[in-house]
Coordinates of C-alpha atoms and ligand atoms in Angstrom, one line a residue:
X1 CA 0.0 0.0 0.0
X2 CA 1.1 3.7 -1.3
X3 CA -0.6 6.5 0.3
X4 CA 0.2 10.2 -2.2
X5 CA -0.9 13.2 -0.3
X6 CA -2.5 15.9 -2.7
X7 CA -2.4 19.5 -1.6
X8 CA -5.6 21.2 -2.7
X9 CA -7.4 24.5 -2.2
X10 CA -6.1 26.5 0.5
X11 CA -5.3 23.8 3.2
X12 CA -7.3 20.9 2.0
X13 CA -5.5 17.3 1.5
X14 CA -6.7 15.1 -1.2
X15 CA -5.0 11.2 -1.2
X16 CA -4.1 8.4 -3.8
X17 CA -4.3 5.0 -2.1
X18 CA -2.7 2.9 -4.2
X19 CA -2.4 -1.4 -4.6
X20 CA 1.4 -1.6 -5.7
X21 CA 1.0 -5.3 -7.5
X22 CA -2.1 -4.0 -9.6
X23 CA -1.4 -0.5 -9.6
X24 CA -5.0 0.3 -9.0
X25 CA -5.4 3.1 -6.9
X26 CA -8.4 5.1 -4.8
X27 CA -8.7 9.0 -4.2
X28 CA -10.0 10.6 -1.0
X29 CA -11.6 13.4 -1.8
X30 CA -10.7 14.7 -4.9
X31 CA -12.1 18.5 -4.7
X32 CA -9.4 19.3 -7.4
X33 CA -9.3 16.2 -10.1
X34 CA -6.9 17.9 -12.5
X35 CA -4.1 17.3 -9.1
X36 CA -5.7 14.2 -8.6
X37 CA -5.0 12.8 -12.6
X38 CA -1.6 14.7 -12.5
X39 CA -0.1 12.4 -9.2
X40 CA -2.1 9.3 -11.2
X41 CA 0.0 9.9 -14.3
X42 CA 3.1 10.3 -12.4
X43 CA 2.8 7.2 -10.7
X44 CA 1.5 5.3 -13.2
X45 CA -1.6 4.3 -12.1
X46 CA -5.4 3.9 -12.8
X47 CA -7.9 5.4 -10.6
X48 CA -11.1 2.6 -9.6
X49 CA -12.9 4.1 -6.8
X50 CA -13.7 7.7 -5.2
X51 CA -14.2 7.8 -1.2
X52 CA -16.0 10.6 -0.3
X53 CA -15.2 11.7 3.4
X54 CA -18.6 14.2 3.4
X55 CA -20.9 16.4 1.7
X56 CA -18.9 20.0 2.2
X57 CA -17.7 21.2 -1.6
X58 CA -14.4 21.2 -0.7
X59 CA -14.6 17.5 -0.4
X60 CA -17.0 16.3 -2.6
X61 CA -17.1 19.4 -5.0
X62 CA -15.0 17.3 -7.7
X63 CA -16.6 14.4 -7.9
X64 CA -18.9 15.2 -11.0
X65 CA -16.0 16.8 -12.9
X66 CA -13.6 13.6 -11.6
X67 CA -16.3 11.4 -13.4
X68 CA -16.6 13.2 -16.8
X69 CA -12.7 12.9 -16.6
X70 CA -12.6 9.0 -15.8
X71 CA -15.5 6.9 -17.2
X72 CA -16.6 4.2 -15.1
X73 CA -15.1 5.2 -11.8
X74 CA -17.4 4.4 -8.6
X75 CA -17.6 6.8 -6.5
X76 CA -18.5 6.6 -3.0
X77 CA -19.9 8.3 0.2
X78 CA -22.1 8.3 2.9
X79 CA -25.6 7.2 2.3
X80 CA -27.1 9.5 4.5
X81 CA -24.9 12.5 3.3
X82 CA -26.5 13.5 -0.1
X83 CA -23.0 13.6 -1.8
X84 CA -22.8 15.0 -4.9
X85 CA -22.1 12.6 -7.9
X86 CA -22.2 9.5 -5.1
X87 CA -23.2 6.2 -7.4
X88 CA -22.4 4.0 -4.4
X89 CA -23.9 5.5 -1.4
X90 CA -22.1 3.3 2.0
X91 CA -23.3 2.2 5.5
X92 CA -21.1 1.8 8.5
X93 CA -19.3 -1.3 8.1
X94 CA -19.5 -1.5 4.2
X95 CA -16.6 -3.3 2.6
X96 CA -14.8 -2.7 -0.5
X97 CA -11.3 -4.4 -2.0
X98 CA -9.4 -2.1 -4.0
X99 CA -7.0 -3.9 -6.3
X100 CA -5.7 -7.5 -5.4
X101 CA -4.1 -6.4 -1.8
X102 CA -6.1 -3.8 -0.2
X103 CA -9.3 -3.5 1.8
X104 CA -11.7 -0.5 2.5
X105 CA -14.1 -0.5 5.5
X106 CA -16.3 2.2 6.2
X107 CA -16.5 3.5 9.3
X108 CA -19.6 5.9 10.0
X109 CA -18.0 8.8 11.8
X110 CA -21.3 11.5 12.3
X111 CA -21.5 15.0 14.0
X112 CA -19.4 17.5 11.1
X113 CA -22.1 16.1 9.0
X114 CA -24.9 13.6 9.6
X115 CA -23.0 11.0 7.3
X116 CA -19.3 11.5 7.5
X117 CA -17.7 8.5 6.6
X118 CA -13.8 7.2 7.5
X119 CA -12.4 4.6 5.4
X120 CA -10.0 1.9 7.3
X121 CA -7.3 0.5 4.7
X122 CA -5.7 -2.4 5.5
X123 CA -3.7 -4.2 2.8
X124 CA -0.5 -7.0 3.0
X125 CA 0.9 -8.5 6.3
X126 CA 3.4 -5.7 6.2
X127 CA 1.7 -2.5 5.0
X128 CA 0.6 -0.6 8.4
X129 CA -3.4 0.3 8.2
X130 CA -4.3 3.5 7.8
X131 CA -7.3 5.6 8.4
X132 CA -8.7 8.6 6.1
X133 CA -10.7 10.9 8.4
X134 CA -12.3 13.6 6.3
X135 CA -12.9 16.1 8.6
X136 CA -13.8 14.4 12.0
X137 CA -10.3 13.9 13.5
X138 CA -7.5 16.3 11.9
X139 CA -3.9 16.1 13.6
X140 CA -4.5 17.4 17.2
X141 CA -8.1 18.6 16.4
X142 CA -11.6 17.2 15.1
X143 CA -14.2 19.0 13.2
X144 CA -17.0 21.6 14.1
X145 CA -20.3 20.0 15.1
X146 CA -22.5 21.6 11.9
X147 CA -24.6 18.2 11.9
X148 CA -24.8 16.7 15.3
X149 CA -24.0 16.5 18.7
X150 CA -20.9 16.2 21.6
X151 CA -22.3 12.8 22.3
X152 CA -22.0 11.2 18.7
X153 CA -18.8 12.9 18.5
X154 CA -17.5 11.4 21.1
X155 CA -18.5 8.2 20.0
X156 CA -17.0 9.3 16.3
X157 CA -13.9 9.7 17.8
X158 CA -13.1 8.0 21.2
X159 CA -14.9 5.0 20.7
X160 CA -15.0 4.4 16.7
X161 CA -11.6 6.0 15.4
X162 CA -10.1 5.4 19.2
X163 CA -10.8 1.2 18.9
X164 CA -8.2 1.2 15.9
X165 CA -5.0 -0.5 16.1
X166 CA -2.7 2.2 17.7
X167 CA -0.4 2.3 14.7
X168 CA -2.9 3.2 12.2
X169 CA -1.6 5.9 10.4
X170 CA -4.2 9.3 10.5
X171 CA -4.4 10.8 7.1
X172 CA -6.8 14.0 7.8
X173 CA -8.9 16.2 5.4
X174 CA -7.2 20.0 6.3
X175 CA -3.7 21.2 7.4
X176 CA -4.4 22.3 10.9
X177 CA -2.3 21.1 13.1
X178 CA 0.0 24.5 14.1
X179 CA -2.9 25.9 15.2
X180 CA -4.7 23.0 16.8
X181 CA -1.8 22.0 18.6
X182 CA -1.2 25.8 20.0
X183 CA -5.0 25.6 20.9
X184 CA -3.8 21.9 22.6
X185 CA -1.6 23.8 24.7
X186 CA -4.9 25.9 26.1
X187 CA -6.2 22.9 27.5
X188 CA -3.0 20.8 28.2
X189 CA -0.2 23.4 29.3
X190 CA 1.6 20.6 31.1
X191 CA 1.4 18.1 27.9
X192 CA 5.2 18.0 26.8
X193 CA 4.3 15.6 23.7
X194 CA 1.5 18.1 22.7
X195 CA 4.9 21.0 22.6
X196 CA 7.3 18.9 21.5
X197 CA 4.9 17.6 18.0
X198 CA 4.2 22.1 18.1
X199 CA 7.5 22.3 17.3
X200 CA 8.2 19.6 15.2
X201 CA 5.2 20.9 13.1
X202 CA 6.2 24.4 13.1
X203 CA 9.3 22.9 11.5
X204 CA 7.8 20.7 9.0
X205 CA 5.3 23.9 7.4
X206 CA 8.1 26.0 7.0
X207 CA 10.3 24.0 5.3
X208 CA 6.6 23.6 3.0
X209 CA 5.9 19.8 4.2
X210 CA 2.9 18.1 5.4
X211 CA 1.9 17.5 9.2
X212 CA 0.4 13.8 8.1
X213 CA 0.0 11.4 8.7
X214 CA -0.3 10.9 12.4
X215 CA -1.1 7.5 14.0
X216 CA -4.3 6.6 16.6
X217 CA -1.7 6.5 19.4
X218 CA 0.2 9.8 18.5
X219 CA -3.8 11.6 19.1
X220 CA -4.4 9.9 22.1
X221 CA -1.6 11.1 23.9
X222 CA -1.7 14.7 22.0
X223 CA -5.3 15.6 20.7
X224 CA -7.3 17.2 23.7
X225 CA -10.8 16.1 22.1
X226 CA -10.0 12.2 22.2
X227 CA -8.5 12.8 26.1
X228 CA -11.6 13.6 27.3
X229 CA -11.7 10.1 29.2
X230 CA -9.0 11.6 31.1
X231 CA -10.4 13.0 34.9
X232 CA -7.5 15.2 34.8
X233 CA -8.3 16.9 31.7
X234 CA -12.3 16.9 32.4
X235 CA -11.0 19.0 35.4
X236 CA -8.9 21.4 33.6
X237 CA -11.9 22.3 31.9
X238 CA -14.2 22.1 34.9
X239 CA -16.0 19.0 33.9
X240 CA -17.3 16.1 35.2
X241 CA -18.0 13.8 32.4
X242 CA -16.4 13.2 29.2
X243 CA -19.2 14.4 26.7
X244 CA -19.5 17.4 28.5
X245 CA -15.5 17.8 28.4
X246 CA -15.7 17.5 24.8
X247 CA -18.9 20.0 24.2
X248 CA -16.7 22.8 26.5
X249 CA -13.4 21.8 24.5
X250 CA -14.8 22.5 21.5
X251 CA -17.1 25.8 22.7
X252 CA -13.6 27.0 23.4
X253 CA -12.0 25.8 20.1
X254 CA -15.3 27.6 18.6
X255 CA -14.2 31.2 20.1
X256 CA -10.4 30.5 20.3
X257 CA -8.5 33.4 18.1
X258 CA -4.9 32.1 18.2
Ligands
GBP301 C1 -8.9 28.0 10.4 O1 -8.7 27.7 11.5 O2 -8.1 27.8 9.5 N1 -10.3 28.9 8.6 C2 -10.3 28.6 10.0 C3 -11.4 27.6 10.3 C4 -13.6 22.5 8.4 S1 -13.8 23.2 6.7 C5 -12.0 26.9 9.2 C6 -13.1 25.9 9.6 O3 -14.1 26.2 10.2 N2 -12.9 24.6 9.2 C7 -13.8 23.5 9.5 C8 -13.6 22.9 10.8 O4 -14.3 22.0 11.2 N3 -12.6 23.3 11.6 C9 -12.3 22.8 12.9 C10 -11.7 23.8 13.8 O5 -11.6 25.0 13.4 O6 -11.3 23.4 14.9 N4 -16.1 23.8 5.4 O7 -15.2 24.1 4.4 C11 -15.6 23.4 6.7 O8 -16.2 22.2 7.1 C12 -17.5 23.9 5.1 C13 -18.0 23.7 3.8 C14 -18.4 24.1 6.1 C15 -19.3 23.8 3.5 C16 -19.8 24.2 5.9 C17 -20.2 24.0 4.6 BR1 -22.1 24.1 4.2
ZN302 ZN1 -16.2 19.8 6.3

């Protein structure tokens, strides 16, 4: 298994996941196709399938152009999303195989939007799995709650996403980590993992690299939003349960100016 990051937009991440033996390859969110055919070309490979993270135009906003471009792909999102251009809408726990080694799951992930979905690839004994998030977890971070609430976030993220194998790599939909991670720092002054990645990130943007991916155990011990089992951090934010950690987290996050 290849993963190709895809810069888009302003801070947007498109991504080729690609089978090495058949060189078949998938593309998360493809807002800006033309990118999306260019890395294809480049690495020589033919694009099957479109996973479609959520609704928002600058994830699914290329999907009908990304079909004119490539007859027959498939493209598919959540079924209770209304994604546009979906010919394959998914439910939690949908299964697809992508080439002859890999294998898509979809993982419902609600609360950005009502049908978010998070695709879980696993492929050969030796490729490590990786998860594509959209925009319910990003790197230190998770999504605003347009479409639901702190309770099926919290199962989006700290029980769905959190039951992964720890060293499934976190490929996200938006470069935010510099300023989730300063926002981290809010809530967790005394986390030295949570400074130590800030710096390291700070590093990585300025030389003009990606933050991605991170893995399910790197969030746990950084991302302030699937710590909220923690007492400690329920009573740095004057809490007493985790769902209403999570809702205050994110209030703050909401009206945080960094
Ligand atoms: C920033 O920090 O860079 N520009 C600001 C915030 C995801 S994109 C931008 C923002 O609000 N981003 C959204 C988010 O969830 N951020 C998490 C956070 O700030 O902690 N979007 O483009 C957003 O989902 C969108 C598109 C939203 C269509 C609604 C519709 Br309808
Ligand atoms: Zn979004």
């Amino acid at each position: 298994m290849k993963i190709v990051p895809v810069p888009c937009l302003e801070d947007n991440y498109s991504y080729l996941i690609i089978d090495e033996s058949s060189k078949e390859a998938a593309v998360v969110d493809p807002v800006e196709p033309q990118k999306v055919l260019q890395a294809a070309h480049e690495y020589g490979v033919h694009l099957k399938l479109v996973l479609t993270t959520h609704h928002h135009w600058d994830h699914a906003g290329g999907n009908e152009k990304i079909k004119q471009l490539v007859p027959g792909i498939e493209v598919y999102g959540g079924s209770v999303d209304n994604v546009k251009g979906c010919t394959h809408p998914l439910q939690n726990g949908d299964r697809l195989s992508l080439g002859s080694d890999l294998a898509v799951l979809a993982l419902h992930t609600p609360c950005h939007t009502r049908g978010h979905i998070s695709y879980y690839v696993t492929g050969k004994e030796e490729d490590v799995p990786a998860v594509f998030t959209g925009d319910t977890l990003f790197v230190a971070g998770c999504g605003k709650f347009f479409e639901g609430t702190a309770e099926q976030m919290y199962q989006s993220l700290c029980v769905t996403l959190a039951s992964l194998p720890k060293p499934t790599r976190v490929y996200c939909g938006h470069e935010y980590t510099v300023k989730n991670l300063q926002f981290a720092l809010t809530v967790e002054p005394d986390n030295v993992r949570v400074g130590q990645k800030l710096s390291w990130a700070q590093h990585q943007r300025q030389a003009g690299l990606p933050t991605i991916p991170s893995t399910i155990d790197e969030e746990m011990e950084t991302n302030p939003f699937m710590r909220v089992d923690l007492p400690e951090l329920q009573g740095r934010v004057g809490c007493q349960s985790a769902i209403d950690a999570l809702q205050e987290i994110r209030r703050q996050k909401d009206n945080w100016r960094g």
